[in-house]
XYZ file of C-alpha atoms in Angstrom:
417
model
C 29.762 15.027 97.675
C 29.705 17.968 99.986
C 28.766 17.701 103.874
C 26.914 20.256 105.478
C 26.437 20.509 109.361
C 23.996 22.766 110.202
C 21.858 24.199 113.802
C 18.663 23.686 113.882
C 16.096 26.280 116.232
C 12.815 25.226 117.105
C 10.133 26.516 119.310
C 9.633 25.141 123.023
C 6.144 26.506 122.941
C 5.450 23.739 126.014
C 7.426 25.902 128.108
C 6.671 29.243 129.768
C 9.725 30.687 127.309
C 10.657 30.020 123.956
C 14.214 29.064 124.456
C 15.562 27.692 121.126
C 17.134 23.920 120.695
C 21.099 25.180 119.505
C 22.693 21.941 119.370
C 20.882 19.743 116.758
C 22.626 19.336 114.131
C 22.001 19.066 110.005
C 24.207 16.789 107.447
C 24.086 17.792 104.160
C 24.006 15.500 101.452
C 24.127 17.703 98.639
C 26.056 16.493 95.664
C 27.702 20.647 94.907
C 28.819 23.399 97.700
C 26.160 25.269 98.896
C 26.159 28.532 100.678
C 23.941 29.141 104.023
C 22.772 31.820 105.832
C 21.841 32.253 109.372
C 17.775 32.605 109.904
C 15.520 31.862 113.407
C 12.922 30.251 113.628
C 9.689 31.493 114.654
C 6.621 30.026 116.263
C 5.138 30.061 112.782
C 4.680 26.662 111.209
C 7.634 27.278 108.614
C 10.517 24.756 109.384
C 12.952 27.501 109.477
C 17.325 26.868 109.897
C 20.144 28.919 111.029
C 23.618 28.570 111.747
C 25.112 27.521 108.949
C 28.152 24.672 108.967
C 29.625 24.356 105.209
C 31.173 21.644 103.787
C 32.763 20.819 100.515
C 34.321 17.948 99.293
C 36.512 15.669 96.838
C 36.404 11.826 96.651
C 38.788 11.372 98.929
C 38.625 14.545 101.925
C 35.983 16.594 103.516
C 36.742 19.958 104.531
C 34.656 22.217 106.851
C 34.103 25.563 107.669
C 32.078 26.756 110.520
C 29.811 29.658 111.265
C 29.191 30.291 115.084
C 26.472 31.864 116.656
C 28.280 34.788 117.858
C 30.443 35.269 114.016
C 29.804 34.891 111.013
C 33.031 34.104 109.255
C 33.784 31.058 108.353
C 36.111 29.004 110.375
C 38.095 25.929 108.657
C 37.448 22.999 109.909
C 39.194 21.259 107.951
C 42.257 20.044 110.270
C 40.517 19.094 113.068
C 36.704 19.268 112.956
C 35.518 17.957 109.864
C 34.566 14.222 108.934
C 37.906 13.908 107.329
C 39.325 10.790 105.312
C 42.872 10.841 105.074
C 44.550 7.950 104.050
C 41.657 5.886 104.282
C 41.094 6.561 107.982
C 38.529 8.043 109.748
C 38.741 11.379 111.818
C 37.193 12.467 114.631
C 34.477 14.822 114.338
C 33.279 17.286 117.271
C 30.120 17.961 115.483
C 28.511 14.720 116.484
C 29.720 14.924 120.069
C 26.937 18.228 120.281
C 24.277 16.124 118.892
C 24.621 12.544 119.885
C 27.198 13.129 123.017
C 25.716 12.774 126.804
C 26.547 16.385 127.647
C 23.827 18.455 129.459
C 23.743 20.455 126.434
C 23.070 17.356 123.821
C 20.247 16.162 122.032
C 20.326 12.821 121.031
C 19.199 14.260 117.623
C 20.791 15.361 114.315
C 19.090 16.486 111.039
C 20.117 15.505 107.471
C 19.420 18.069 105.118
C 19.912 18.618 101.136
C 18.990 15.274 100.259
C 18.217 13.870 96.542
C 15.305 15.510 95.005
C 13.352 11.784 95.570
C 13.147 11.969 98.762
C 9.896 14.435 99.276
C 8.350 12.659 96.858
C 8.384 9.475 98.539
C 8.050 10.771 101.475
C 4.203 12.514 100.545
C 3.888 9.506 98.139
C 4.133 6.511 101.768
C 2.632 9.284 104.105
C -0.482 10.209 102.065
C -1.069 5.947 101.608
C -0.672 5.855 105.729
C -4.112 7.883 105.611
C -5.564 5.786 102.824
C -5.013 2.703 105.277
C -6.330 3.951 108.276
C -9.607 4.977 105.974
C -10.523 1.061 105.026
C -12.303 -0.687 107.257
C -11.640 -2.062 110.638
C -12.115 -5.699 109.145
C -9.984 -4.724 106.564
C -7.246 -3.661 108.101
C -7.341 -6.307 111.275
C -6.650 -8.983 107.855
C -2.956 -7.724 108.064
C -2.909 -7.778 112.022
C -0.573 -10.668 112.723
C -0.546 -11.731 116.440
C 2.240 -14.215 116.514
C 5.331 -11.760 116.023
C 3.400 -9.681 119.050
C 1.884 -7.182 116.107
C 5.586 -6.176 114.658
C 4.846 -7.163 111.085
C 1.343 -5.476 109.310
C -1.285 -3.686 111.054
C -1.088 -2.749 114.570
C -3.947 -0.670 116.860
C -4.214 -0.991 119.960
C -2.394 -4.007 120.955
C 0.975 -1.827 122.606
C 0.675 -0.955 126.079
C 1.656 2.970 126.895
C 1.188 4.590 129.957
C 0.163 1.721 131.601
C -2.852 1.732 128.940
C -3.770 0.418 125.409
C -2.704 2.684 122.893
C -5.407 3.482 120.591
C -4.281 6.895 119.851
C -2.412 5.858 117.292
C -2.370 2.968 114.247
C 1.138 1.268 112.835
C 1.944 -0.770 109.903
C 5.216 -2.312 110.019
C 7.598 -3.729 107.457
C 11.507 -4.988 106.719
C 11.703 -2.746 103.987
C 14.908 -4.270 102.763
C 13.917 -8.182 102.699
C 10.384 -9.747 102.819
C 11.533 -12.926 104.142
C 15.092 -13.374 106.273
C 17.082 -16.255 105.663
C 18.163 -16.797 108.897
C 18.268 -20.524 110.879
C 14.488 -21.642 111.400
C 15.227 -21.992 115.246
C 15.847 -18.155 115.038
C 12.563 -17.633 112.865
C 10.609 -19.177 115.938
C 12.690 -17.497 118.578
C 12.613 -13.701 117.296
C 9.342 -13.766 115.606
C 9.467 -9.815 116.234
C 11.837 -9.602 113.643
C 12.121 -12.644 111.761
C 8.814 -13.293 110.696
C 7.784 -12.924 106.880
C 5.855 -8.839 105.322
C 2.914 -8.880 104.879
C 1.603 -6.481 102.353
C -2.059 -5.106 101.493
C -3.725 -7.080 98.291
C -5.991 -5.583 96.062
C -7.184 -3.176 98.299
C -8.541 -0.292 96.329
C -7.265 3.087 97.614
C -4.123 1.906 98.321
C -2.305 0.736 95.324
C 1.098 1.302 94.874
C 1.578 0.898 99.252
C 4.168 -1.936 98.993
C 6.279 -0.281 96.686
C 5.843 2.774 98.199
C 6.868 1.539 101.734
C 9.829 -0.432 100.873
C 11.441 2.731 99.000
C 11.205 4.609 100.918
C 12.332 2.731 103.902
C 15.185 1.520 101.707
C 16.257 5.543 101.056
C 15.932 5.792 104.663
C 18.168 3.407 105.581
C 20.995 4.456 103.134
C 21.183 7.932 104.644
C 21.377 6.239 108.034
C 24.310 3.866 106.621
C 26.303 6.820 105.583
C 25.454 8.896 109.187
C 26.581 5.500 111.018
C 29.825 6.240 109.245
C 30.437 9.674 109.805
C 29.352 8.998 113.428
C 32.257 5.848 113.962
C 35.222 8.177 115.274
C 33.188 9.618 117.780
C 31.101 6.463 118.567
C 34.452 4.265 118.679
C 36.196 5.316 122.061
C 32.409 5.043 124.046
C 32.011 1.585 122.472
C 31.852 -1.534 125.029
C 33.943 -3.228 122.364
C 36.065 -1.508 120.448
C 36.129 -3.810 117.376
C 32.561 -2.915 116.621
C 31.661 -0.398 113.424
C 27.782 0.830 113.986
C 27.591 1.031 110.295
C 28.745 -2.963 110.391
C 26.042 -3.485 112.930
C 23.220 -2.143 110.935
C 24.344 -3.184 107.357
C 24.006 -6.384 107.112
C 21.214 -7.120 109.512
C 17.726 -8.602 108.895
C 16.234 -7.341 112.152
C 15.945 -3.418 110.274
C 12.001 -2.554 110.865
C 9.844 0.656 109.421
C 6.882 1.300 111.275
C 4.285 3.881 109.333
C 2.218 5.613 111.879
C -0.972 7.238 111.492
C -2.643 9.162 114.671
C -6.332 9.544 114.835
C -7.978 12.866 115.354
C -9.139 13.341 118.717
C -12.717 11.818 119.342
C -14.823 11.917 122.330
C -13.288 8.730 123.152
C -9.952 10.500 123.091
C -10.726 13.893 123.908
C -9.751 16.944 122.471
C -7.041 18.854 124.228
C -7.549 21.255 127.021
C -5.374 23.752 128.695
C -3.835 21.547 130.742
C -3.557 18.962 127.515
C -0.388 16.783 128.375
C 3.129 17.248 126.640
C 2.518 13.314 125.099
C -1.180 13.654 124.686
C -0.790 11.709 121.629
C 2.329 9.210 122.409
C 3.791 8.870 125.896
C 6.955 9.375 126.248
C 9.319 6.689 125.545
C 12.787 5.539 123.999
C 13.438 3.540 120.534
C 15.219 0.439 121.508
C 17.193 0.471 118.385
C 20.548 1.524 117.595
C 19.930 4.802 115.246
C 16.193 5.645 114.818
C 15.353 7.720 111.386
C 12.583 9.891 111.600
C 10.488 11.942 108.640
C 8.937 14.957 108.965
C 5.350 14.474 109.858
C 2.542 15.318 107.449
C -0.825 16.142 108.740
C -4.201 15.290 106.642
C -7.192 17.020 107.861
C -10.238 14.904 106.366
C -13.850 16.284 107.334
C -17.003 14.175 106.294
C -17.821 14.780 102.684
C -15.111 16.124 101.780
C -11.976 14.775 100.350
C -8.593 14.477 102.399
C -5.848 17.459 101.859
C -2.912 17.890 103.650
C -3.166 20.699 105.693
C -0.201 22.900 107.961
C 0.639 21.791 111.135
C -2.445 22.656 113.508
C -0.835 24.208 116.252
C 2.685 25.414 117.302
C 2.623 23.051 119.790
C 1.473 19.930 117.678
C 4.216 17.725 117.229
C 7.448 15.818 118.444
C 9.445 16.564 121.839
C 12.372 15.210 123.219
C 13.839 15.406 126.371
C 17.920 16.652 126.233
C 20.407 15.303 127.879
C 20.557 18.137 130.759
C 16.760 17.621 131.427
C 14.966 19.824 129.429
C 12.099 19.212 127.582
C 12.284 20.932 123.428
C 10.271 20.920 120.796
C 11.729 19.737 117.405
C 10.565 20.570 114.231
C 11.873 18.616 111.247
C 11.745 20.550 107.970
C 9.528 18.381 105.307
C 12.750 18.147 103.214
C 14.928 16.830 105.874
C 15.593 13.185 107.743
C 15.989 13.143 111.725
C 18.072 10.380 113.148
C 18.341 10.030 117.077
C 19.789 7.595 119.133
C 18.579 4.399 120.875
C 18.879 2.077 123.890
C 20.715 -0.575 122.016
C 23.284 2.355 121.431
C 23.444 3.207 125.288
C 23.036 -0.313 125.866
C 26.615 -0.712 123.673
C 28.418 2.021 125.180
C 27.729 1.345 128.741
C 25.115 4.352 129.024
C 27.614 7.017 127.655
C 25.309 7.368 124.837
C 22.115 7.838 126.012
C 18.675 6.863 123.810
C 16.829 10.054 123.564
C 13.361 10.046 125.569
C 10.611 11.614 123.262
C 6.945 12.534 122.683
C 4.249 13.797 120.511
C 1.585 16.008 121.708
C -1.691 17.081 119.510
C -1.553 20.502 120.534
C -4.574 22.690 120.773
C -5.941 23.748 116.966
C -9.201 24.438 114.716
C -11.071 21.671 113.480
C -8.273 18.817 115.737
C -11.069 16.285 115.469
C -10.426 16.317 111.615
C -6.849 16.427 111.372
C -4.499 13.181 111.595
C -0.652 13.094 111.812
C 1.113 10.939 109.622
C 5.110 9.738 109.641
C 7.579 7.157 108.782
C 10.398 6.059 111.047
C 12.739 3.593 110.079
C 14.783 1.251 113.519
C 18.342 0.555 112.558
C 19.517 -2.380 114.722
C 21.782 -5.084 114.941
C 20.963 -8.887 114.697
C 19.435 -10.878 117.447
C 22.841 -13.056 118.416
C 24.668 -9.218 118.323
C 26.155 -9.037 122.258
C 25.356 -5.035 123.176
C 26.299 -5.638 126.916
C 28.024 -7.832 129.426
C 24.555 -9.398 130.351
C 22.560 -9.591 126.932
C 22.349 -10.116 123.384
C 19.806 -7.312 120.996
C 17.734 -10.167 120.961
C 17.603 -10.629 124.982
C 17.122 -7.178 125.273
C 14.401 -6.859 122.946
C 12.087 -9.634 124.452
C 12.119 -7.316 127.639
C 11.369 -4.682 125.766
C 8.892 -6.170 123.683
C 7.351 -7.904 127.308
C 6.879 -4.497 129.022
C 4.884 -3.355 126.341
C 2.751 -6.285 125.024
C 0.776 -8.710 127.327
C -1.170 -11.657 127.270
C -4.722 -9.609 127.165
C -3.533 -7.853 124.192
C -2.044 -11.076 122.330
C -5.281 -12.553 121.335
C-alpha cells in the first residue's frame, strides 16, 4: 500500500483576503507510488491540491518523502516522520500533529485522498438518493421519523435545536450502517435509545430503491478508511490520551454506537431567505462541534432541481457555498473537499479523552450567494466514529453521560412530540 500525505489550499472567500488553509493534510490510500506535483488553488470551484507528501510502501514499512512549500526536493522521511512499522510497533508521525494537534496553526482536519475507484461511485450513488428522499412527501417521510431515540434513527427535520432555534434548514436520515439491530443488554437498549435503538429503512418507496443498500455501503467504506486513519493517528494520539492503555482504533472498532447521518439542505425559500450581503458565515448550519471521536466527512454534492424539470447535479453555486471551520489559532477557513477525497476531523469525545489537548474542531456551512440558490440543494454523508456508551472518556463521565447532555442541549420536550 503506499501512504500519501498531502496540503490541501482552499479559499477563505469569508474573509477580506484569501489566505490559504496550509496545514490540512491528505492520506493516500493508493495501492502503487504515485508522483505529485505542487498546484494552488483558486477561487474557482475546481477542488484543486498542492504540496505534495509521497509515500511508498512494503507490507511491513512505510517510508516518506516530503516536499515543502519553500523546496521542492524530496526529503526522506523515512527515519523519523513517516507512519513507520518496525518490528511491529508503531512510530510517531509529525504529520498528524499539523492536522489534528492543538497548535494555533492546526486544523482539526485531514483529507484522505487516492482511494479505491468505488468510492465516487457510492458516494453520487447515497448522495443523489438523499435528494430523492427529501422529494417524497412530507407524510412520507415523517413514516420513518422515530421520536423515541430523540430523532437519531430515520428521518429527522426540524426536531434539533440550533441557534437557539428549530432547524429546518436542513433534513437528516440516520443509520448504524454496520448493524441494524445491536446486541447489547436490554437495560442499555432503553437507556441509550440514541444509539441503541433498531434502522429503520424506507419500504417500497418508489424513487428510492436501492437507499438501504446504498447507505450502509457506503457508510461501511467510510468507516474502514477511518479504522485505518485511527491507526496511523495512535502514536501521536497516545501520549495526549487520559489513559494511556486506550487504542482510538480499539475504541471505534468494535462499537455499536457508530451513526451516519445523510443530510440534505433545502434551497432557500421565503421562509428561509435567500442570502444577502451581510448573509451569515453558518447561514445554513450554525456552528457547532461533532461529539464523536473522529467525524468522516464526503464531499458535498449539490442538485439544483427547478419545477418541471428534472434534478442534475450542478457545480458548487458560489465560492463561498460550503463548509468552514474554525482553526485552532482562531481563524475562520474555508475547506473544500475534492469529490474524490474523505475528510475526517476531530470530536469532543476526543478532547473529552485527552483532557482538551485535542480539541473538536468548531465548523459551519454557509449557502453562499449564487444564481438560481432557491433551486439548488446541498447534499453529504458524514459518518460519527465513537466509542460505546459504558466507554469512560473523562474523570467525570462515560460517552454515554456525555452524550445525554449533548443530546439535552439540542432536543427538548416541544420538539419530542
Amino acid at each position: 500500500m503506499t501512504l500519501i500525505i498531502q496540503s490541501l489550499t482552499a479559499p477563505s472567500e469569508c474573509l477580506p483576503d484569501t489566505r490559504p488553509i496550509n496545514t490540512v493534510h491528505v492520506l493516500s490510500l493508493l495501492g502503487t507510488p504515485l508522483s505529485c506535483h505542487s498546484r494552488s488553488l483558486s477561487t474557482s470551484h475546481d477542488d484543486q491540491l498542492c504540496e505534495s507528501f509521497i509515500a511508498q510502501s512494503n507490507r511491513s514499512l512505510f517510508t516518506l518523502s516530503f516536499s515543502p512549500r519553500s523546496a521542492f526536493k524530496p526529503l526522506s522521511y523515512h527515519r523519523c516522520l513517516s507512519v513507520l512499522f518496525i518490528s511491529g510497533c508503531l512510530v510517531y508521525n509529525p504529520s498528524t500533529e499539523q492536522a489534528f494537534g492543538s497548535g494555533p496553526n492546526c486544523l482539526g482536519i485531514i483529507i484522505v485522498r487516492d482511494l479505491p475507484p468505488e468510492y465516487s461511485k457510492l458516494r453520487e450513488r447515497l448522495l443523489k438518493l438523499a435528494h430523492a428522499f427529501s422529494q417524497l412527501d412530507e407524510s412520507v417521510r415523517e413514516k420513518y421519523a422515530d421520536a423515541k431515540s430523540r430523532y437519531s434513527f430515520g428521518w429527522s427535520h426540524g426536531k434539533e435545536v440550533m441557534n437557539g432555534k428549530p432547524d429546518t434548514l436542513k433534513g437528516s436520515y440516520y443509520a448504524n450502517p454496520l448493524i441494524d439491530h445491536p446486541s447489547v443488554h436490554p437495560s442499555l437498549q432503553e437507556a441509550y435509545p440514541e444509539y441503541y435503538g433498531a434502522n429503520i429503512w424506507p419500504q417500497n418507496e418508489k424513487g428510492i430503491e436501492g437507499f438501504e443498500s446504498a447507505f450502509k455501503e457506503l457508510g461501511s467504506f467510510v468507516f474502514d478508511v477511518g479504522l485505518k486513519l485511527a491507526a496511523a493517528c495512535q502514536p501521536f494520539a497516545s501520549p495526549h490520551l487520559t489513559d494511556s492503555s486506550i487504542s482510538l482504533s480499539e475504541l471505534i472498532r468494535p462499537s455499536q454506537t457508530t451513526k451516519a447521518r445523510l443530510l440534505h439542505y433545502f434551497p432557500p425559500t421565503p421562509g428561509n431567505r435567500l442570502p444577502t450581503e451581510d448573509e451569515p458565515i453558518d447561514s445554513w448550519c450554525g456552528f457547532h462541534v461533532d461529539h464523536s471521536l473522529l467525524t468522516g466527512l464526503c464531499s458535498a454534492l449539490y442538485i439544483q432541481h427547478a419545477p418541471g424539470v428534472p434534478p442534475k447535479v450542478v457545480p458548487s453555486p458560489s465560492p463561498s457555498s460550503g463548509l468552514y471551520i474554525r482553526t485552532r489559532g482562531g481563524e475562520l477557513k474555508k475547506v473544500s473537499i475534492p469529490p474524490d477525497c474523505l475528510a475526517f476531523q476531530t470530536g469532543e469525545a476526543l478532547e473529552l479523552a485527552t483532557a482538551g489537548r485535542l480539541r473538536a474542531t468548531p465548523h459551519c456551512v454557509r449557502v453562499g450567494a449564487g444564481d438560481s440558490m432557491e433551486d439548488i440543494s446541498r447534499e453529504t454523508f458524514a459518518l460519527f466514529m465513537q466509542p460505546d456508551v459504558n466507554q469512560r472518556i473523562s474523570e467525570k463521565e462515560t460517552f454515554g453521560e456525555f452524550s445525554k447532555r449533548i443530546f439535552d442541549d439540542h432536543y427538548d420536550d416541544i420538539n419530542i412530540q
